[in-house]
Coordinates of C-alpha atoms and ligand atoms in Angstrom, one line a residue:
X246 CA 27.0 -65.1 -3.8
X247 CA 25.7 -68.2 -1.8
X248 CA 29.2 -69.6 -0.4
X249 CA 29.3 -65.8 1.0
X250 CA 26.0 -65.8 2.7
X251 CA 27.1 -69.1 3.8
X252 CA 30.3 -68.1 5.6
X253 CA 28.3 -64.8 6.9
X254 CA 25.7 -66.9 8.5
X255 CA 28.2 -69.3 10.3
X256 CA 30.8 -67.2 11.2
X257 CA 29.8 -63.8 11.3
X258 CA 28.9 -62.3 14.8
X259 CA 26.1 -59.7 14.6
X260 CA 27.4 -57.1 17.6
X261 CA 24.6 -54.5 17.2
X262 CA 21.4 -53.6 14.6
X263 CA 24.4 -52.0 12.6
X264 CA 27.8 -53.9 13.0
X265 CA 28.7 -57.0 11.4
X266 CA 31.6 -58.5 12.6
X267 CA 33.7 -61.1 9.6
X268 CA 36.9 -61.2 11.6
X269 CA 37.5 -65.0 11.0
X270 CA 37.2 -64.5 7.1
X271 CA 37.5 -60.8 5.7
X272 CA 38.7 -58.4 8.6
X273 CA 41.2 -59.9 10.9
X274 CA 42.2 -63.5 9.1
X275 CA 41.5 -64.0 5.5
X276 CA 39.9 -67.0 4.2
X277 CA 42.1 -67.5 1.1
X278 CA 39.4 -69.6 -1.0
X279 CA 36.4 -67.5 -0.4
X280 CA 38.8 -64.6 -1.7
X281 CA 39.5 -65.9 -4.8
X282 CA 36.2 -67.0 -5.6
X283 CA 34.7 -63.3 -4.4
X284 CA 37.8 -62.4 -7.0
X285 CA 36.3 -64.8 -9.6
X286 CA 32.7 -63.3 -9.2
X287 CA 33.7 -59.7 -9.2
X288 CA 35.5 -60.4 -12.4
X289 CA 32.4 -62.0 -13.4
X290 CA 30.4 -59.3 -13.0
X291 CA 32.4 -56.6 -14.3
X292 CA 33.2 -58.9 -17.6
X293 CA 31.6 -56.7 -19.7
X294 CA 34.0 -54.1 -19.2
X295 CA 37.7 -53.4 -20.2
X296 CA 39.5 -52.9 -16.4
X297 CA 42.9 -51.6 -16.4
X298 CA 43.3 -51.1 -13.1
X299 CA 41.8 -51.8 -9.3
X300 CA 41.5 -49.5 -6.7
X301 CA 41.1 -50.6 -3.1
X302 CA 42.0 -49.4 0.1
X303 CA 44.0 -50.3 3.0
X304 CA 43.5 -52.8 4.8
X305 CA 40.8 -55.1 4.3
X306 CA 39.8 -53.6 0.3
X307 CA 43.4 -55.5 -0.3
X308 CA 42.9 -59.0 -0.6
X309 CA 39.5 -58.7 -2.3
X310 CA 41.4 -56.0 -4.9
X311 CA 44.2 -58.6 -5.6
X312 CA 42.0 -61.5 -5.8
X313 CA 40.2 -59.7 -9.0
X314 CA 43.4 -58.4 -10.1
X315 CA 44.8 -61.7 -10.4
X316 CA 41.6 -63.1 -12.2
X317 CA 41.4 -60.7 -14.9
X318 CA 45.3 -59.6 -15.2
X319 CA 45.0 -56.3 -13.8
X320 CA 47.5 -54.4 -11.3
X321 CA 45.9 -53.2 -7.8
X322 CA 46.0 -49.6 -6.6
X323 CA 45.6 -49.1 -3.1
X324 CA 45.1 -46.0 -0.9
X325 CA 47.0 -45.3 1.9
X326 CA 45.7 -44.0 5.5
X327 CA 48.4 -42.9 6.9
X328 CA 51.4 -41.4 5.0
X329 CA 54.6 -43.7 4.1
X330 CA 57.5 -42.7 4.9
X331 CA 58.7 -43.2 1.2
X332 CA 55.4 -41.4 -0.1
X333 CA 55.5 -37.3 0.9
X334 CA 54.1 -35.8 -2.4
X335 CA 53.2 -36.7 -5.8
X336 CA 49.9 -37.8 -4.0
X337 CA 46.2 -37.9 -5.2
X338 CA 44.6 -37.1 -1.2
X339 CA 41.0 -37.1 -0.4
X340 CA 39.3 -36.1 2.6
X341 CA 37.3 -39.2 4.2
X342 CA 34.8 -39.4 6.8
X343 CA 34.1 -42.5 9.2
X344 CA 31.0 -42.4 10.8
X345 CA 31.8 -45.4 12.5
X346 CA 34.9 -44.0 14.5
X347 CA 34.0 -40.1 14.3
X348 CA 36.7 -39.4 12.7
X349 CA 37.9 -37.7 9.8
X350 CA 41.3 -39.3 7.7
X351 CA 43.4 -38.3 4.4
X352 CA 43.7 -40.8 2.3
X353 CA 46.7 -40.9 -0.2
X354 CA 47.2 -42.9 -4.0
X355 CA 50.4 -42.2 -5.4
X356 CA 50.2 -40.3 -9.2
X357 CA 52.7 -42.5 -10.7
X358 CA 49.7 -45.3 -10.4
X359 CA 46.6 -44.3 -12.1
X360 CA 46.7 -42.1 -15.4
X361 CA 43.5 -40.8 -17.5
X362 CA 44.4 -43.9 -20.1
X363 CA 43.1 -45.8 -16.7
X364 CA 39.6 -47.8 -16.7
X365 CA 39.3 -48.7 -13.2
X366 CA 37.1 -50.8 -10.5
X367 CA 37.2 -49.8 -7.0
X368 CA 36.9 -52.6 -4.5
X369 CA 36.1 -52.2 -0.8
X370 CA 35.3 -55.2 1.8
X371 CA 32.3 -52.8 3.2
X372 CA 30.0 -50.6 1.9
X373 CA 27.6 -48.4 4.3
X374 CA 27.5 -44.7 4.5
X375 CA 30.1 -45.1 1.3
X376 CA 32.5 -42.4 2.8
X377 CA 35.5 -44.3 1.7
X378 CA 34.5 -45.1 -1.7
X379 CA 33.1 -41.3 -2.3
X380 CA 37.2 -40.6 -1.1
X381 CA 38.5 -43.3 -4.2
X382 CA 36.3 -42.0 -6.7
X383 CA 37.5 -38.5 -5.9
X384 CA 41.1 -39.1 -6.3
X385 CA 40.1 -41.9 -9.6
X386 CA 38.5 -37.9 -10.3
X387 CA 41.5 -36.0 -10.4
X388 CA 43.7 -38.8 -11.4
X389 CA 40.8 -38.0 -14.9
X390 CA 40.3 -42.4 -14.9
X391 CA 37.1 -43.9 -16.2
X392 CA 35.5 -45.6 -12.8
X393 CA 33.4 -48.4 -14.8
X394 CA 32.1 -49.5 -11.5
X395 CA 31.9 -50.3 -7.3
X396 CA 32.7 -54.2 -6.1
X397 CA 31.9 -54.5 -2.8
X398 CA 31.6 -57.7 -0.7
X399 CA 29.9 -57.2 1.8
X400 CA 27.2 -54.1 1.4
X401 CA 24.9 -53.2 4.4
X402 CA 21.4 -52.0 2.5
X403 CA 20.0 -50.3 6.1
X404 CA 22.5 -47.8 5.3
X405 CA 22.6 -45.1 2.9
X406 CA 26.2 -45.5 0.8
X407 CA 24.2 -47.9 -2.0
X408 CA 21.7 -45.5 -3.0
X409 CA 23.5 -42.8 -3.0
X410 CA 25.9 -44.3 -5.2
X411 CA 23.7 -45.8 -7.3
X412 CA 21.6 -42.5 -7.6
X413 CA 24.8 -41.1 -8.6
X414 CA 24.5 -43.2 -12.0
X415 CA 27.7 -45.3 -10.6
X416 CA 27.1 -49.2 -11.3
X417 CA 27.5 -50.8 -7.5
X418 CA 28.1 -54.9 -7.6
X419 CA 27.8 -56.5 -4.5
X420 CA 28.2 -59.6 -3.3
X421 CA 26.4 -60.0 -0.3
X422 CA 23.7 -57.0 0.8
X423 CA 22.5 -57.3 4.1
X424 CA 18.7 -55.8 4.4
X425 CA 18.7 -55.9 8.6
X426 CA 20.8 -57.2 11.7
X427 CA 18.2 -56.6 14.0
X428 CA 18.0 -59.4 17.3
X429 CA 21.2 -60.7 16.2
X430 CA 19.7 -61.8 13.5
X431 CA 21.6 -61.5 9.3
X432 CA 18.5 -60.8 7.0
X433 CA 19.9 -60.8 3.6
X434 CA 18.4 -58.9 0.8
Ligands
G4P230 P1 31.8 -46.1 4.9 O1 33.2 -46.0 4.3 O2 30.9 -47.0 4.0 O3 31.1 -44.7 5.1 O4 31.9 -46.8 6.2 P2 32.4 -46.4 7.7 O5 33.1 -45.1 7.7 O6 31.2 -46.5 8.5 O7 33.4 -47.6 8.0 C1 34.6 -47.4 8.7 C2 35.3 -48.7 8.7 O8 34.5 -49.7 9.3 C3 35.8 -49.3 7.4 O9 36.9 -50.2 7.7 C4 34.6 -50.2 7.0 O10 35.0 -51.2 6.1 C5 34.2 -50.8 8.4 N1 32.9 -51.2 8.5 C6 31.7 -50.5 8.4 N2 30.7 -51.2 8.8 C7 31.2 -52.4 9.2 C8 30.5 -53.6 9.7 O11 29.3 -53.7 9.9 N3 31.4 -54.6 10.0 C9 32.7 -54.6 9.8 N4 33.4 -55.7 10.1 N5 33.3 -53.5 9.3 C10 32.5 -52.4 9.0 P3 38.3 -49.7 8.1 O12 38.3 -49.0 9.5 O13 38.8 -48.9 7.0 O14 39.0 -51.0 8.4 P4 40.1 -51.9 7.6 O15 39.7 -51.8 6.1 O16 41.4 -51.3 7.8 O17 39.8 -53.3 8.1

């Protein structure tokens, strides 16, 4: 997705050979236009199949999620990282491990969400060692829904997540797929 790359190369700040940061667009401020055209593509790509629901998770899977949801007319699921204090059971949890922050969190979807009659996408912002998205299709698992596929935006191909996914069987779409980010430098794919 060119206008992607685009926005990457201008405001993206490369910190190290293997963080990215997108503050000004994905993470920390959200560039509303880009958003619902990454919504527009996702649903572009994934127009072959039937999507009853989106799964994401908090935060910055959200506005991606809803940008789709709104393009193709489906509700957005996301999971929770810390526990609501509406939300104490009648939880799908998974077990999720960031490699980034060394640090090991439960992530929660509520059941009354996502049923077996569900075909869903999961959405994240991010994909690299693919520890969050192994945690979604886990709870999609026991929730028994039909994952028909992974929309990520921005997916960083030095590091493992995509293949193992894709080795997996599981259809990945992403929009952007960075090959390197050594010198400070964005290679794309
Ligand atoms: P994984 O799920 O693919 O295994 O990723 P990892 O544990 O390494 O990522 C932990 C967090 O860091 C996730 O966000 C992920 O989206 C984000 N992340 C990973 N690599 C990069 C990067 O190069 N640049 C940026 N900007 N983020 C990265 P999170 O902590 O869940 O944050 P948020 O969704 O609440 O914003």
């Amino acid at each position: 997705m060119e206008l992607l790359k685009e926005k990457i190369v201008i405001e993206g700040k490369v910190l190290s050979d293997t963080v990215l940061k997108v503050d000004s667009f994905l993470n920390l401020q959200i560039d509303p236009l880009l958003m619902k055209e990454i919504g527009e593509e996702f649903a572009n790509r994934f127009k072959d199949e039937v999507i009853t629901k989106v799964l994401t998770i908090e935060s910055s899977g959200i506005a991606p999620a809803t940008m789709l949801g709104l393009t193709i007319g489906a509700p957005v699921v996301f999971a929770r990282k810390k526990k609501s204090l509406t939300l104490s059971d009648n939880l799908y949890t998974s077990k999720v491990y960031s490699f980034t922050k060394k640090e090991t969190n439960e992530i929660s979807v509520s059941k009354d969400f996502l049923s077996p009659d569900d075909n869903v996408v999961i959405i994240d912002d991010f994909l690299a060692n693919g520890e969050a998205v192994k945690g979604l299709l886990d709870i999609a698992n026991q929730a028994g829904c039909k994952v028909v596929g992974v929309g990520i935006v921005i997916e960083k191909g030095f590091q493992d997540g995509g293949k193992v996914l894709r080795d997996q069987g599981i259809r990945v779409e992403s929009l952007a797929i960075i090959n390197s980010l050594n010198n400070g430098m964005v290679e794309f794919v």
